[in-house]
Amino acid sequence: MRHDKAAMVIELARRLAASAEGLTLDEMARDMSVGRRTAERMRDAVLMLFPQVEEVSDPPSKRWRIRGGLNGFEQAPTATEMLELTKAAQGLRAAGEPARAAALDGLERKVKAAMRSTVLNRMAPDLEALVRAETIAVQAGPRPTADEAMLAEIRNAILAQKPLGFLYSRPGAEPRRRGVVPCGLMFGRANYLVAADRETGKIQTFRLDRMSGVEAQDGHAPPPDDFDLAAFSTKSFGIYQDQVEAVELRITPQGAAEARGWRWHPTQTLTDQPDGSVRVRFEASGMRELAWHLFTWGDQVEIIGPDRLKSVMAEELAAAERALKRSQA
């Protein structure tokens, strides 16, 4: 138990060193999953062990932080932490994201360069063994792409609150020059720029692999004051944004156990039924992406609503049947 408490004190010190503005007692309690009294005792222990802790007045609260960081002794990463960093880079590279993978590779090199050689040598055999023992399962799907220069230009425009210009190409349509207010990036099965139209203010998504000639433009273009990227992303079942609808599904008793452990949507509610089935309810847009997902459940799912999801599912089934007939001809 003493060792556990010591580890928690070191972890709190790391969090104080990692926060530019510092942490309040309530934030310490939240981050460390302890009560306020325990957080006070842990803070006092940190103050005793790390005299460089600063107290910052932030009425009506106080904050504490450690400026200048911690030394290598308190900061040495574990083999498991380094493994996750390595695997994250490998996963991005396997998914067709070399630019984002390169950023993690650079971070890994910097972390290793800051470590003492004795610690690095001691960790190396364990890290090598773990890397060999784990791999990334690559799933079928589109390969999201975005080169490093494009990502850098978009991110710089977001930080500087400048408008962004680019040529956008849709299948079957002439490329069109667009000028938008960049609001953020969404990464997933495909990577998207989320931006507001400069004239209408409408929030739209643009696939990065269909964008070219991306460059920040002159002027000031802050995102809408009421825009929240996290809230925007949760509206859709996948990425595509359209009308938000109330979805209700019935998962048969055969698939109920898996459904209970499935993350359908941030707004989901699951209700067990007397016959052993599960009702899944959530509100989302993106019925076509949801229909594609429901194919993976086979006959273990029944669509209760909305009717548009039923129609989209029927269209996708008909398209799949036509494709099958062509392959059998």
PDB file of N, CA and C in Angstrom, residues 149-150 153-154 157-158 161-168 176-182 193 195-196 198 206 208 210-219 221:
ATOM      1  N   ALA A 149       2.340  18.050 -45.343  1.00  0.00           N
ATOM      2  CA  ALA A 149       2.259  19.472 -45.680  1.00  0.00           C
ATOM      3  C   ALA A 149       0.818  19.977 -45.601  1.00  0.00           C
ATOM      4  N   MET A 150      -0.143  19.157 -46.050  1.00  0.00           N
ATOM      5  CA  MET A 150      -1.537  19.565 -45.990  1.00  0.00           C
ATOM      6  C   MET A 150      -2.004  19.707 -44.551  1.00  0.00           C
ATOM      7  N   GLU A 153      -0.598  22.853 -43.026  1.00  0.00           N
ATOM      8  CA  GLU A 153      -1.240  24.072 -43.517  1.00  0.00           C
ATOM      9  C   GLU A 153      -2.607  24.273 -42.859  1.00  0.00           C
ATOM     10  N   ILE A 154      -3.376  23.176 -42.740  1.00  0.00           N
ATOM     11  CA  ILE A 154      -4.701  23.269 -42.113  1.00  0.00           C
ATOM     12  C   ILE A 154      -4.565  23.646 -40.640  1.00  0.00           C
ATOM     13  N   ALA A 157      -3.663  27.247 -40.165  1.00  0.00           N
ATOM     14  CA  ALA A 157      -4.795  28.130 -40.427  1.00  0.00           C
ATOM     15  C   ALA A 157      -5.765  28.145 -39.251  1.00  0.00           C
ATOM     16  N   ILE A 158      -5.974  26.971 -38.647  1.00  0.00           N
ATOM     17  CA  ILE A 158      -6.866  26.890 -37.479  1.00  0.00           C
ATOM     18  C   ILE A 158      -6.299  27.713 -36.328  1.00  0.00           C
ATOM     19  N   GLN A 161      -6.448  31.354 -37.087  1.00  0.00           N
ATOM     20  CA  GLN A 161      -7.812  31.784 -37.413  1.00  0.00           C
ATOM     21  C   GLN A 161      -7.837  32.526 -38.749  1.00  0.00           C
ATOM     22  N   LYS A 162      -7.261  31.869 -39.755  1.00  0.00           N
ATOM     23  CA  LYS A 162      -7.246  32.402 -41.111  1.00  0.00           C
ATOM     24  C   LYS A 162      -8.154  31.568 -42.004  1.00  0.00           C
ATOM     25  N   PRO A 163      -8.739  32.178 -43.037  1.00  0.00           N
ATOM     26  CA  PRO A 163      -9.537  31.395 -43.982  1.00  0.00           C
ATOM     27  C   PRO A 163      -8.645  30.423 -44.743  1.00  0.00           C
ATOM     28  N   LEU A 164      -9.258  29.379 -45.256  1.00  0.00           N
ATOM     29  CA  LEU A 164      -8.518  28.329 -45.948  1.00  0.00           C
ATOM     30  C   LEU A 164      -9.089  28.172 -47.350  1.00  0.00           C
ATOM     31  N   GLY A 165      -8.202  28.105 -48.334  1.00  0.00           N
ATOM     32  CA  GLY A 165      -8.618  27.905 -49.715  1.00  0.00           C
ATOM     33  C   GLY A 165      -8.081  26.587 -50.237  1.00  0.00           C
ATOM     34  N   PHE A 166      -8.851  25.924 -51.106  1.00  0.00           N
ATOM     35  CA  PHE A 166      -8.413  24.649 -51.677  1.00  0.00           C
ATOM     36  C   PHE A 166      -9.300  24.300 -52.869  1.00  0.00           C
ATOM     37  N   LEU A 167      -8.815  23.379 -53.679  1.00  0.00           N
ATOM     38  CA  LEU A 167      -9.578  22.844 -54.799  1.00  0.00           C
ATOM     39  C   LEU A 167     -10.206  21.530 -54.333  1.00  0.00           C
ATOM     40  N   TYR A 168     -11.525  21.411 -54.483  1.00  0.00           N
ATOM     41  CA  TYR A 168     -12.226  20.220 -53.985  1.00  0.00           C
ATOM     42  C   TYR A 168     -12.817  19.447 -55.150  1.00  0.00           C
ATOM     43  N   ARG A 176     -13.888  22.151 -57.824  1.00  0.00           N
ATOM     44  CA  ARG A 176     -14.411  23.472 -57.490  1.00  0.00           C
ATOM     45  C   ARG A 176     -13.517  24.116 -56.438  1.00  0.00           C
ATOM     46  N   ARG A 177     -13.214  25.389 -56.651  1.00  0.00           N
ATOM     47  CA  ARG A 177     -12.398  26.129 -55.683  1.00  0.00           C
ATOM     48  C   ARG A 177     -13.265  26.546 -54.511  1.00  0.00           C
ATOM     49  N   ARG A 178     -12.807  26.251 -53.296  1.00  0.00           N
ATOM     50  CA  ARG A 178     -13.577  26.568 -52.100  1.00  0.00           C
ATOM     51  C   ARG A 178     -12.768  27.478 -51.181  1.00  0.00           C
ATOM     52  N   GLY A 179     -13.502  28.347 -50.472  1.00  0.00           N
ATOM     53  CA  GLY A 179     -12.914  29.180 -49.435  1.00  0.00           C
ATOM     54  C   GLY A 179     -13.750  29.034 -48.178  1.00  0.00           C
ATOM     55  N   VAL A 180     -13.143  28.586 -47.095  1.00  0.00           N
ATOM     56  CA  VAL A 180     -13.908  28.248 -45.899  1.00  0.00           C
ATOM     57  C   VAL A 180     -13.230  28.765 -44.637  1.00  0.00           C
ATOM     58  N   VAL A 181     -13.982  28.698 -43.546  1.00  0.00           N
ATOM     59  CA  VAL A 181     -13.446  28.987 -42.220  1.00  0.00           C
ATOM     60  C   VAL A 181     -13.142  27.656 -41.550  1.00  0.00           C
ATOM     61  N   PRO A 182     -11.871  27.297 -41.378  1.00  0.00           N
ATOM     62  CA  PRO A 182     -11.555  25.985 -40.797  1.00  0.00           C
ATOM     63  C   PRO A 182     -11.929  25.919 -39.316  1.00  0.00           C
ATOM     64  N   LEU A 193     -11.893  17.622 -43.082  1.00  0.00           N
ATOM     65  CA  LEU A 193     -11.831  18.986 -42.575  1.00  0.00           C
ATOM     66  C   LEU A 193     -13.259  19.406 -42.253  1.00  0.00           C
ATOM     67  N   ALA A 195     -15.486  22.631 -41.603  1.00  0.00           N
ATOM     68  CA  ALA A 195     -15.324  24.054 -41.874  1.00  0.00           C
ATOM     69  C   ALA A 195     -16.681  24.706 -42.081  1.00  0.00           C
ATOM     70  N   ALA A 196     -16.695  26.032 -41.900  1.00  0.00           N
ATOM     71  CA  ALA A 196     -17.905  26.818 -42.116  1.00  0.00           C
ATOM     72  C   ALA A 196     -17.797  27.552 -43.442  1.00  0.00           C
ATOM     73  N   ARG A 198     -17.972  30.512 -45.814  1.00  0.00           N
ATOM     74  CA  ARG A 198     -17.685  31.907 -45.479  1.00  0.00           C
ATOM     75  C   ARG A 198     -18.899  32.811 -45.720  1.00  0.00           C
ATOM     76  N   PHE A 206     -15.259  18.114 -45.482  1.00  0.00           N
ATOM     77  CA  PHE A 206     -14.547  17.926 -46.744  1.00  0.00           C
ATOM     78  C   PHE A 206     -13.510  16.824 -46.556  1.00  0.00           C
ATOM     79  N   LEU A 208     -10.220  14.951 -46.901  1.00  0.00           N
ATOM     80  CA  LEU A 208      -8.878  15.467 -47.172  1.00  0.00           C
ATOM     81  C   LEU A 208      -8.295  14.890 -48.454  1.00  0.00           C
ATOM     82  N   ARG A 210      -9.707  14.449 -51.146  1.00  0.00           N
ATOM     83  CA  ARG A 210     -10.294  15.100 -52.309  1.00  0.00           C
ATOM     84  C   ARG A 210      -9.891  16.570 -52.399  1.00  0.00           C
ATOM     85  N   MET A 211      -9.029  17.001 -51.482  1.00  0.00           N
ATOM     86  CA  MET A 211      -8.576  18.385 -51.445  1.00  0.00           C
ATOM     87  C   MET A 211      -7.178  18.501 -52.033  1.00  0.00           C
ATOM     88  N   SER A 212      -6.935  19.585 -52.738  1.00  0.00           N
ATOM     89  CA  SER A 212      -5.600  19.857 -53.277  1.00  0.00           C
ATOM     90  C   SER A 212      -5.378  21.363 -53.280  1.00  0.00           C
ATOM     91  N   GLY A 213      -4.129  21.771 -53.397  1.00  0.00           N
ATOM     92  CA  GLY A 213      -3.818  23.191 -53.408  1.00  0.00           C
ATOM     93  C   GLY A 213      -4.260  23.902 -52.144  1.00  0.00           C
ATOM     94  N   VAL A 214      -4.088  23.247 -51.013  1.00  0.00           N
ATOM     95  CA  VAL A 214      -4.554  23.802 -49.742  1.00  0.00           C
ATOM     96  C   VAL A 214      -3.607  24.899 -49.264  1.00  0.00           C
ATOM     97  N   GLU A 215      -4.156  26.081 -48.957  1.00  0.00           N
ATOM     98  CA  GLU A 215      -3.311  27.148 -48.432  1.00  0.00           C
ATOM     99  C   GLU A 215      -4.143  28.143 -47.631  1.00  0.00           C
ATOM    100  N   ALA A 216      -3.528  28.645 -46.571  1.00  0.00           N
ATOM    101  CA  ALA A 216      -4.170  29.675 -45.757  1.00  0.00           C
ATOM    102  C   ALA A 216      -4.225  30.972 -46.545  1.00  0.00           C
ATOM    103  N   GLN A 217      -5.325  31.733 -46.356  1.00  0.00           N
ATOM    104  CA  GLN A 217      -5.512  32.973 -47.078  1.00  0.00           C
ATOM    105  C   GLN A 217      -5.436  34.162 -46.118  1.00  0.00           C
ATOM    106  N   ASP A 218      -5.364  35.340 -46.688  1.00  0.00           N
ATOM    107  CA  ASP A 218      -5.313  36.548 -45.868  1.00  0.00           C
ATOM    108  C   ASP A 218      -6.667  36.796 -45.209  1.00  0.00           C
ATOM    109  N   GLY A 219      -6.632  37.447 -44.060  1.00  0.00           N
ATOM    110  CA  GLY A 219      -7.869  37.782 -43.368  1.00  0.00           C
ATOM    111  C   GLY A 219      -7.994  37.064 -42.043  1.00  0.00           C
ATOM    112  N   ALA A 221     -10.540  34.757 -39.759  1.00  0.00           N
ATOM    113  CA  ALA A 221     -11.703  33.882 -39.919  1.00  0.00           C
ATOM    114  C   ALA A 221     -11.820  32.942 -38.719  1.00  0.00           C
TER     115      ALA A 221
END
